[in-house]
Amino acid sequence: MEKMIQITSGRGPAECDWVVAQVLKRLLVEAEEMKLETEVLHREGGQENGTVVSAIVSIKGKKADDFVTSWIGTIQWIGQSTIRKFHKRKNWFIGIFEIHSGNKVAIDEKDIQYQAMRSSGAGGQHVNKVSSAIRATHIPTGVAVVSMDSRSQHQNKKLATERLFQKLLEYEKVQMQQQFQDVWMNQMQIERGNPIRIFEGTDFKSDRRIKNFKKERQQLKSNLKSQLWNE
C-alpha cells in the first residue's frame, strides 16, 4: 500500500515553517520504527534556516494506511517562537493532508481494446464498403481515439495506437495538474484548533499523540445504554 501526504504551514509565519520541519523529522522517524518505506518527493524550504514551508512524502508498507490516519489533520505546537524571541504568541498550527493523486498511467498494449468500424466522410467509392477505421480504447482510463486516415485497417490500427499513447500522456498531465491544484488548496484549509497531535517546547515533546475520540465513544455508548434502560 502506498499513501502520499503533504505537510504544510498553510502560508503561516516562519514559526509554522519551523514546526513543519520538526514534524517532518518526527514523522520520518516514526515511519522507520514501523518499518515503512518513505520518500520525500518535494520539499520547499522556508526563508529561515532549518525551516520548511511544505513537504510531500510518499509512504509505503502494510501499515501505511493506519500510520497516515494517525497524522492527518491539524498539528499544534505550543512554545515560544524560535525566530522572534519576544513574540507573545505560543500556539502555532500546521496541517497534514492526504494527496489523492492519479498514478502514472501504465501504457500497455494489453490494456487497449481495438474495434473495427466503417469510415465516414470523403474518401472515394470504397470508403464505406470496408470496416477499415479503428477505434482504440484504453480500458483502465476509458480514453479513446479513432483513426480512419488510411484504407488499410492495419495502418489505421498503428495510427490509432500512436494517437492513444499521445492522448494518455496528455491525460496524465491533466491528472498531475489536478494534484498540484489540490496541494495549493491545502495551503488555505488548515483548521486552527481541534489538533490531532500536540507538541511542546523546543525539544518538541509530544503532549498528546493521537486523538482517537475514545472518551467520546465511551460517552456515546453510556448514553445509549441509559436510553435503552429507560425505555
XYZ file of N, CA and C in Angstrom:
693
model
N 0.843 -1.193 0.000
C 0.000 0.000 0.000
C 0.882 1.249 0.000
N 0.482 2.207 -0.798
C 1.224 3.464 -0.860
C 0.290 4.634 -0.600
N 0.733 5.548 0.241
C -0.002 6.765 0.538
C 0.910 7.956 0.287
N 0.301 9.100 0.011
C 1.081 10.306 -0.194
C 0.445 11.433 0.617
N 1.268 12.142 1.396
C 0.763 13.205 2.244
C 1.540 14.495 2.004
N 0.908 15.595 2.383
C 1.564 16.900 2.353
C 1.568 17.477 3.758
N 2.732 17.936 4.196
C 2.864 18.661 5.462
C 3.071 20.120 5.084
N 2.212 21.009 5.574
C 2.289 22.393 5.124
C 2.041 23.379 6.268
N 2.707 24.520 6.183
C 2.496 25.592 7.165
C 1.286 26.436 6.808
N 0.668 26.140 5.671
C -0.543 26.866 5.289
C -0.322 28.352 5.088
N 0.828 28.716 4.555
C 1.171 30.123 4.329
C 1.236 30.894 5.646
N 1.535 30.165 6.722
C 1.666 30.800 8.030
C 3.029 31.457 8.179
N 3.313 32.025 9.357
C 4.596 32.698 9.585
C 5.750 31.711 9.652
N 6.960 32.257 9.788
C 8.167 31.428 9.774
C 8.174 30.404 10.897
N 7.534 30.718 12.028
C 7.462 29.761 13.133
C 6.753 28.480 12.693
N 5.709 28.635 11.870
C 4.990 27.463 11.366
C 5.876 26.651 10.426
N 6.725 27.344 9.666
C 7.669 26.636 8.795
C 8.641 25.805 9.636
N 9.024 26.337 10.796
C 9.902 25.596 11.706
C 9.193 24.352 12.224
N 7.907 24.489 12.524
C 7.124 23.354 13.011
C 7.026 22.280 11.929
N 6.823 22.688 10.679
C 6.770 21.727 9.575
C 8.056 20.906 9.521
N 9.195 21.567 9.665
C 10.480 20.874 9.624
C 10.595 19.858 10.758
N 10.139 20.239 11.952
C 10.210 19.333 13.100
C 9.257 18.154 12.941
N 8.053 18.428 12.459
C 7.068 17.367 12.246
C 7.555 16.394 11.178
N 8.165 16.915 10.126
C 8.690 16.053 9.073
C 9.721 15.079 9.648
N 10.617 15.591 10.478
C 11.624 14.724 11.106
C 10.957 13.651 11.956
N 10.006 14.071 12.792
C 9.330 13.137 13.688
C 8.564 12.074 12.902
N 7.873 12.508 11.865
C 7.085 11.581 11.054
C 7.972 10.532 10.395
N 9.108 10.949 9.861
C 10.014 10.006 9.193
C 10.588 8.995 10.180
N 10.879 9.453 11.395
C 11.396 8.549 12.426
C 10.338 7.517 12.806
N 9.104 7.966 13.024
C 8.027 7.043 13.386
C 7.764 6.034 12.272
N 7.831 6.498 11.031
C 7.607 5.601 9.902
C 8.687 4.515 9.863
N 9.918 4.910 10.122
C 11.015 3.942 10.138
C 10.815 2.925 11.254
N 10.353 3.386 12.415
C 10.098 2.482 13.536
C 9.016 1.462 13.194
N 8.074 1.862 12.334
C 7.003 0.950 11.913
C 7.381 0.175 10.655
N 8.662 0.286 10.273
C 9.199 -0.432 9.102
C 8.461 -0.053 7.816
N 8.130 1.225 7.705
C 7.510 1.740 6.492
C 8.568 2.406 5.627
N 8.377 2.333 4.337
C 9.304 2.962 3.392
C 8.812 4.369 3.069
N 9.689 5.349 3.211
C 9.292 6.733 2.955
C 10.225 7.385 1.943
N 9.674 8.364 1.240
C 10.465 9.156 0.296
C 9.908 10.579 0.270
N 10.768 11.541 0.503
C 10.343 12.947 0.424
C 10.385 13.341 -1.048
N 9.202 13.459 -1.635
C 9.088 13.735 -3.069
C 9.328 15.206 -3.385
N 8.984 16.066 -2.438
C 9.136 17.511 -2.660
C 9.319 18.190 -1.313
N 10.246 19.137 -1.261
C 10.477 19.895 -0.039
C 10.745 21.346 -0.420
N 9.901 22.244 0.073
C 10.072 23.682 -0.181
C 10.606 24.349 1.079
N 11.836 24.791 1.024
C 12.458 25.396 2.190
C 11.884 26.765 2.502
N 11.896 27.120 3.791
C 11.422 28.426 4.214
C 12.523 29.470 4.139
N 12.194 30.692 4.492
C 13.168 31.780 4.441
C 14.224 31.656 5.533
N 13.851 31.080 6.665
C 14.788 30.894 7.763
C 15.490 29.546 7.640
N 16.731 29.480 8.096
C 17.476 28.230 8.062
C 16.755 27.152 8.877
N 16.728 25.959 8.326
C 16.130 24.839 9.043
C 14.625 24.814 9.051
N 13.992 25.607 8.195
C 12.533 25.626 8.139
C 12.051 25.074 6.797
N 10.815 24.593 6.788
C 10.218 24.001 5.590
C 8.799 24.526 5.441
N 8.495 25.086 4.294
C 7.145 25.596 4.034
C 6.185 24.444 3.756
N 6.631 23.505 2.949
C 5.771 22.393 2.549
C 6.628 21.199 2.148
N 6.140 20.010 2.465
C 6.830 18.787 2.068
C 5.800 17.746 1.654
N 6.097 17.015 0.598
C 5.244 15.929 0.135
C 6.006 14.628 0.330
N 5.380 13.694 1.030
C 6.048 12.460 1.409
C 5.250 11.255 0.915
N 5.959 10.309 0.314
C 5.363 9.039 -0.080
C 5.639 8.018 1.017
N 4.613 7.253 1.400
C 4.735 6.268 2.473
C 4.223 4.925 1.962
N 5.069 3.908 2.054
C 4.700 2.587 1.547
C 4.846 1.542 2.646
N 3.956 0.563 2.627
C 4.027 -0.527 3.589
C 2.649 -1.018 3.987
N 2.600 -2.145 4.688
C 1.327 -2.755 5.067
C 0.524 -1.874 6.016
N 1.216 -1.134 6.879
C 0.531 -0.308 7.861
C 0.491 1.170 7.464
N 0.718 1.437 6.189
C 0.754 2.830 5.727
C -0.568 3.547 5.967
N -1.679 2.850 5.787
C -2.988 3.480 5.944
C -3.212 3.921 7.387
N -2.940 3.024 8.348
C -3.113 3.365 9.762
C -2.153 4.484 10.173
N -0.935 4.423 9.661
C 0.063 5.430 10.007
C -0.375 6.809 9.528
N -0.811 6.884 8.286
C -1.242 8.172 7.723
C -2.461 8.702 8.475
N -3.407 7.814 8.796
C -4.602 8.232 9.526
C -4.244 8.861 10.867
N -3.185 8.364 11.484
C -2.788 8.884 12.799
C -2.156 10.268 12.719
N -1.844 10.721 11.502
C -1.199 12.028 11.333
C -2.074 13.061 10.633
N -3.071 12.619 9.875
C -3.862 13.550 9.071
C -4.666 14.504 9.964
N -4.554 15.782 9.687
C -5.294 16.785 10.445
C -4.411 17.952 10.839
N -4.831 18.673 11.856
C -4.086 19.828 12.351
C -3.069 19.394 13.401
N -1.862 19.915 13.301
C -0.812 19.683 14.289
C -0.558 21.003 15.013
N -0.558 20.948 16.341
C -0.335 22.150 17.147
C 1.013 22.056 17.861
N 1.733 23.157 17.838
C 2.954 23.266 18.648
C 2.766 24.392 19.647
N 3.049 24.110 20.913
C 2.946 25.101 21.971
C 4.359 25.460 22.410
N 4.738 26.691 22.198
C 6.080 27.098 22.589
C 6.408 28.517 22.182
N 7.471 29.023 22.756
C 7.957 30.358 22.427
C 8.587 30.353 21.045
N 8.358 31.399 20.280
C 8.910 31.497 18.936
C 10.415 31.248 18.946
N 10.849 30.395 18.030
C 12.285 30.130 17.889
C 12.951 31.167 17.000
N 12.148 32.059 16.433
C 12.665 33.035 15.475
C 12.530 34.466 15.993
N 11.390 34.757 16.613
C 11.153 36.086 17.189
C 11.098 35.931 18.715
N 12.181 36.248 19.353
C 12.380 35.954 20.768
C 11.307 36.533 21.676
N 10.833 37.723 21.384
C 9.891 38.397 22.277
C 8.447 38.346 21.759
N 8.207 37.495 20.779
C 6.850 37.370 20.254
C 5.963 36.673 21.292
N 4.759 37.206 21.523
C 3.906 36.705 22.602
C 3.139 35.427 22.235
N 2.923 35.202 20.967
C 2.125 34.041 20.568
C 2.830 32.743 20.939
N 2.050 31.777 21.467
C 2.639 30.496 21.869
C 1.940 29.284 21.253
N 0.933 29.511 20.443
C 0.238 28.402 19.792
C 0.371 28.540 18.280
N 0.931 27.502 17.658
C 1.211 27.519 16.223
C 0.608 26.271 15.587
N 0.040 26.440 14.422
C -0.670 25.331 13.787
C -0.161 25.092 12.363
N -0.047 23.817 12.007
C 0.241 23.418 10.630
C -0.751 22.320 10.257
N -0.753 21.909 9.001
C -1.691 20.879 8.559
C -1.002 19.742 7.832
N -1.596 18.566 7.947
C -1.147 17.394 7.177
C -2.355 16.869 6.411
N -2.198 16.747 5.102
C -3.286 16.332 4.223
C -2.851 15.122 3.399
N -3.797 14.254 3.124
C -3.514 13.151 2.201
C -3.758 13.643 0.785
N -2.861 13.296 -0.106
C -2.991 13.684 -1.507
C -3.481 12.477 -2.295
N -4.651 12.613 -2.875
C -5.206 11.541 -3.710
C -4.857 11.849 -5.160
N -3.697 11.435 -5.543
C -3.222 11.779 -6.884
C -3.488 10.642 -7.854
N -3.618 10.990 -9.126
C -3.710 9.970 -10.154
C -2.341 9.361 -10.383
N -2.264 8.047 -10.290
C -0.989 7.389 -10.524
C -0.590 7.516 -11.989
N 0.681 7.329 -12.235
C 1.134 7.367 -13.624
C 0.399 6.292 -14.420
N -0.038 6.660 -15.596
C -0.785 5.726 -16.430
C 0.162 4.693 -17.011
N -0.124 3.428 -16.737
C 0.695 2.348 -17.293
C 0.238 2.098 -18.728
N 1.100 2.394 -19.664
C 0.747 2.247 -21.074
C 1.181 0.866 -21.550
N 0.221 -0.037 -21.622
C 0.472 -1.428 -22.022
C -0.545 -1.799 -23.096
N -0.066 -2.325 -24.191
C -0.968 -2.672 -25.302
C -1.990 -3.729 -24.895
N -1.718 -4.476 -23.840
C -2.673 -5.474 -23.369
C -3.941 -4.806 -22.837
N -3.822 -3.541 -22.450
C -4.968 -2.813 -21.907
C -5.739 -2.046 -22.975
N -5.355 -2.215 -24.220
C -6.007 -1.487 -25.314
C -6.991 -2.398 -26.040
N -8.199 -1.907 -26.219
C -9.231 -2.641 -26.951
C -9.410 -1.999 -28.333
N -9.319 -2.804 -29.378
C -9.453 -2.305 -30.747
C -10.808 -2.730 -31.312
N -11.440 -1.798 -32.001
C -12.736 -2.070 -32.614
C -12.746 -1.558 -34.046
N -13.016 -2.446 -34.989
C -13.084 -2.050 -36.398
C -14.429 -1.382 -36.665
N -14.414 -0.357 -37.496
C -15.639 0.352 -37.824
C -15.528 0.934 -39.224
N -16.658 1.221 -39.823
C -16.645 1.768 -41.177
C -16.266 3.236 -41.152
N -15.460 3.628 -42.123
C -15.057 5.022 -42.249
C -16.246 5.843 -42.725
N -16.174 7.133 -42.499
C -17.225 8.038 -42.960
C -16.602 9.268 -43.562
N -17.356 9.991 -44.355
C -16.856 11.207 -44.969
C -16.252 10.940 -46.320
N -15.562 11.955 -46.851
C -14.978 11.846 -48.182
C -13.885 10.797 -48.206
N -13.699 10.205 -49.365
C -12.649 9.201 -49.465
C -12.827 8.276 -50.638
N -13.787 8.534 -51.462
C -13.934 7.704 -52.645
C -15.024 6.668 -52.497
N -15.224 5.908 -53.560
C -16.351 4.981 -53.599
C -16.173 3.773 -52.686
N -14.922 3.490 -52.240
C -14.697 2.305 -51.417
C -14.712 2.597 -49.922
N -14.910 3.859 -49.541
C -14.688 4.227 -48.152
C -15.647 3.550 -47.183
N -16.906 3.313 -47.564
C -17.881 2.737 -46.656
C -18.104 1.238 -46.878
N -17.381 0.638 -47.774
C -17.584 -0.774 -48.097
C -16.749 -1.700 -47.208
N -15.695 -1.174 -46.598
C -14.811 -1.993 -45.770
C -14.674 -1.343 -44.399
N -14.714 -2.176 -43.334
C -14.552 -1.657 -41.966
C -13.072 -1.458 -41.687
N -12.539 -0.396 -42.260
C -11.092 -0.159 -42.146
C -10.718 0.772 -41.007
N -11.663 1.599 -40.544
C -11.358 2.515 -39.448
C -11.211 1.739 -38.138
N -10.407 2.279 -37.228
C -10.136 1.595 -35.962
C -10.362 2.559 -34.782
N -11.121 2.080 -33.830
C -11.262 2.790 -32.560
C -10.401 2.058 -31.527
N -9.502 2.794 -30.870
C -8.639 2.223 -29.836
C -9.039 2.816 -28.494
N -9.315 1.958 -27.519
C -9.755 2.403 -26.196
C -8.830 1.843 -25.119
N -8.329 2.740 -24.264
C -7.520 2.310 -23.117
C -8.485 1.953 -21.992
N -8.650 0.671 -21.727
C -9.696 0.196 -20.818
C -9.588 0.776 -19.402
N -8.400 0.841 -18.776
C -8.332 1.348 -17.398
C -8.820 2.786 -17.235
N -8.594 3.639 -18.242
C -8.962 5.054 -18.121
C -10.180 5.439 -18.948
N -10.532 4.627 -19.953
C -11.643 4.961 -20.829
C -11.278 5.934 -21.939
N -10.009 6.328 -22.024
C -9.548 7.236 -23.075
C -9.604 6.504 -24.421
N -10.160 7.159 -25.451
C -10.334 6.507 -26.749
C -9.990 7.457 -27.885
N -9.543 6.891 -28.999
C -9.268 7.648 -30.217
C -9.743 6.821 -31.411
N -9.894 7.491 -32.538
C -10.313 6.825 -33.774
C -9.361 7.208 -34.894
N -8.988 6.249 -35.698
C -8.184 6.524 -36.891
C -8.895 5.968 -38.113
N -9.098 6.837 -39.121
C -9.699 6.422 -40.379
C -8.948 7.063 -41.552
N -7.670 7.352 -41.301
C -6.859 8.047 -42.297
C -6.560 7.199 -43.513
N -6.428 5.897 -43.285
C -5.981 5.010 -44.361
C -7.069 4.006 -44.721
N -6.986 3.457 -45.931
C -7.878 2.369 -46.318
C -7.418 1.051 -45.709
N -6.198 1.035 -45.200
C -5.639 -0.158 -44.588
C -6.000 -0.217 -43.112
N -6.665 -1.296 -42.725
C -7.021 -1.462 -41.317
C -5.772 -1.579 -40.455
N -4.755 -2.253 -40.955
C -3.503 -2.415 -40.216
C -2.835 -1.061 -39.963
N -2.830 -0.199 -41.004
C -2.230 1.122 -40.862
C -3.021 1.990 -39.883
N -4.359 1.887 -39.948
C -5.195 2.656 -39.031
C -4.993 2.200 -37.585
N -4.792 0.913 -37.392
C -4.544 0.388 -36.040
C -3.242 0.970 -35.477
N -2.236 1.033 -36.345
C -0.942 1.584 -35.925
C -1.088 3.061 -35.555
N -1.797 3.818 -36.410
C -2.001 5.245 -36.158
C -2.827 5.472 -34.892
N -3.855 4.648 -34.703
C -4.708 4.780 -33.524
C -3.916 4.526 -32.245
N -3.026 3.543 -32.301
C -2.195 3.234 -31.129
C -1.283 4.401 -30.786
N -0.658 4.989 -31.797
C 0.238 6.127 -31.572
C -0.534 7.309 -30.980
N -1.717 7.573 -31.526
C -2.532 8.687 -31.027
C -3.025 8.429 -29.599
N -3.352 7.174 -29.318
C -3.828 6.838 -27.981
C -2.723 7.065 -26.951
N -1.509 6.640 -27.275
C -0.387 6.847 -26.365
C -0.183 8.338 -26.094
N -0.298 9.157 -27.151
C -0.127 10.598 -27.000
C -1.236 11.185 -26.126
N -2.455 10.710 -26.333
C -3.586 11.215 -25.560
C -3.475 10.795 -24.097
N -2.917 9.606 -23.849
C -2.729 9.143 -22.476
C -1.692 9.997 -21.747
N -0.676 10.437 -22.472
C 0.322 11.330 -21.874
C -0.319 12.661 -21.487
N -1.228 13.156 -22.346
C -1.952 14.390 -22.037
C -2.875 14.176 -20.835
N -3.505 13.005 -20.766
C -4.384 12.665 -19.649
C -3.594 12.662 -18.339
N -2.411 12.084 -18.377
C -1.550 12.037 -17.194
C -1.144 13.441 -16.757
N -0.878 14.313 -17.735
C -0.506 15.693 -17.427
C -1.640 16.412 -16.714
N -2.871 16.185 -17.167
C -4.041 16.799 -16.530
C -4.177 16.301 -15.092
N -3.925 14.995 -14.892
C -4.006 14.433 -13.545
C -2.987 15.079 -12.616
N -1.788 15.300 -13.116
C -0.738 15.925 -12.325
C -1.102 17.374 -11.988
N -1.685 18.087 -12.958
C -2.100 19.467 -12.719
C -3.165 19.525 -11.622
N -4.081 18.544 -11.612
C -5.106 18.491 -10.584
C -4.486 18.233 -9.219
N -3.460 17.376 -9.209
C -2.759 17.091 -7.962
C -2.125 18.353 -7.397
N -1.447 19.124 -8.250
C -0.815 20.356 -7.784
C -1.862 21.367 -7.312
N -3.032 21.372 -7.963
C -4.110 22.261 -7.549
C -4.597 21.886 -6.153
N -4.705 20.571 -5.901
C -5.127 20.104 -4.586
C -4.119 20.511 -3.524
N -2.837 20.402 -3.856
C -1.786 20.797 -2.919
C -1.903 22.278 -2.585
N -2.146 23.100 -3.593
C -2.279 24.538 -3.372
C -3.476 24.838 -2.470
N -4.586 24.145 -2.700
C -5.776 24.371 -1.885
C -5.529 23.993 -0.422
N -4.669 22.987 -0.197
C -4.358 22.590 1.174
C -3.721 23.730 1.958
N -3.041 24.625 1.238
C -2.389 25.745 1.901
C -3.413 26.666 2.575
N -4.658 26.587 2.132
C -5.676 27.527 2.601
C -6.648 26.898 3.607
N -6.469 25.600 3.922
C -7.517 24.895 4.646
C -7.094 24.365 6.010
N -6.111 24.967 6.636
C -5.675 24.497 7.941
C -6.635 24.989 9.017
N -7.101 24.058 9.816
C -8.021 24.385 10.904
C -7.218 24.767 12.140
N -7.428 25.983 12.637
C -6.741 26.452 13.840
C -7.479 25.943 15.064
N -7.225 24.733 15.459
C -7.914 24.128 16.592
C -8.188 22.669 16.312
N -8.691 21.950 17.320
C -9.008 20.542 17.207
C -7.838 19.732 16.650
N -6.640 19.906 17.224
C -5.462 19.215 16.679
C -5.500 17.720 16.928
N -4.940 16.960 16.009
C -4.829 15.519 16.180
C -3.590 15.163 16.986
N -2.578 16.055 16.958
C -1.374 15.882 17.778
C -0.914 17.245 18.291
N -0.363 17.217 19.469
C 0.161 18.439 20.082
C 1.591 18.189 20.534
N 2.478 19.148 20.241
C 3.869 19.075 20.673
C 4.187 20.332 21.470
N 5.168 20.208 22.362
C 5.514 21.343 23.220
C 7.025 21.552 23.285
N 7.407 22.818 23.439
C 8.804 23.161 23.698
C 9.720 22.987 22.508
N 10.927 23.529 22.649
C 11.890 23.443 21.551
C 12.416 22.034 21.347
N 12.261 21.161 22.365
C 12.662 19.768 22.177
C 11.557 18.952 21.515
N 10.430 19.598 21.270
C 9.323 19.030 20.511
C 8.775 17.755 21.154
N 8.547 17.814 22.457
C 7.971 16.668 23.153
C 6.493 16.552 22.791
N 6.024 15.320 22.713
C 4.636 15.074 22.376
C 3.774 15.159 23.626
N 2.768 16.041 23.592
C 1.854 16.205 24.719
C 0.659 15.273 24.585
N 0.154 15.144 23.363
C -0.951 14.230 23.085
C -0.730 13.684 21.690
N -0.454 12.401 21.598
C -0.006 11.846 20.328
C -1.123 11.697 19.316
N -2.176 11.016 19.699
C -3.217 10.724 18.721
C -4.591 10.969 19.342
N -5.388 11.721 18.659
C -6.757 11.939 19.105
C -7.630 10.863 18.484
N -8.025 9.864 19.299
C -8.805 8.748 18.752
C -10.262 8.772 19.190
N -10.661 9.832 19.949
C -12.046 10.007 20.352
C -12.555 8.852 21.220
N -11.643 8.230 22.001
C -12.028 7.116 22.862
C -13.053 7.552 23.901
N -12.791 8.702 24.557
C -13.717 9.191 25.579
C -15.080 9.487 24.996
N -15.088 10.086 23.791
C -16.361 10.427 23.145
C -17.170 9.173 22.834
N -16.480 8.125 22.352
C -17.179 6.877 22.023
C -17.744 6.219 23.273
N -16.966 6.234 24.355
C -17.444 5.652 25.604
C -18.656 6.393 26.137
N -18.653 7.739 26.002
C -19.776 8.537 26.452
C -21.031 8.239 25.641
N -20.862 8.086 24.335
C -21.996 7.761 23.470
C -22.590 6.406 23.820
N -21.722 5.428 24.105
C -22.199 4.099 24.487
C -22.968 4.161 25.801
N -22.420 4.950 26.734
C -23.080 5.097 28.029
C -24.454 5.740 27.877
N -24.542 6.776 27.025
C -25.817 7.446 26.798
C -26.829 6.513 26.151
N -26.342 5.682 25.229
C -27.220 4.746 24.523
C -27.771 3.708 25.502
N -26.915 3.212 26.395
C -27.368 2.231 27.379
C -28.423 2.835 28.300
N -28.194 4.086 28.676
C -29.151 4.769 29.561
C -30.499 4.922 28.885
N -30.483 5.262 27.594
C -31.726 5.424 26.852
C -32.487 4.085 26.745
N -31.748 3.013 26.467
C -32.372 1.696 26.354
C -32.937 1.249 27.692
N -32.228 1.549 28.783
C -32.678 1.165 30.124
C -33.962 1.901 30.494
N -34.003 3.200 30.150
C -35.181 3.998 30.472
C -36.397 3.571 29.684
N -36.154 3.075 28.470
C -37.269 2.624 27.650
C -37.854 1.321 28.183
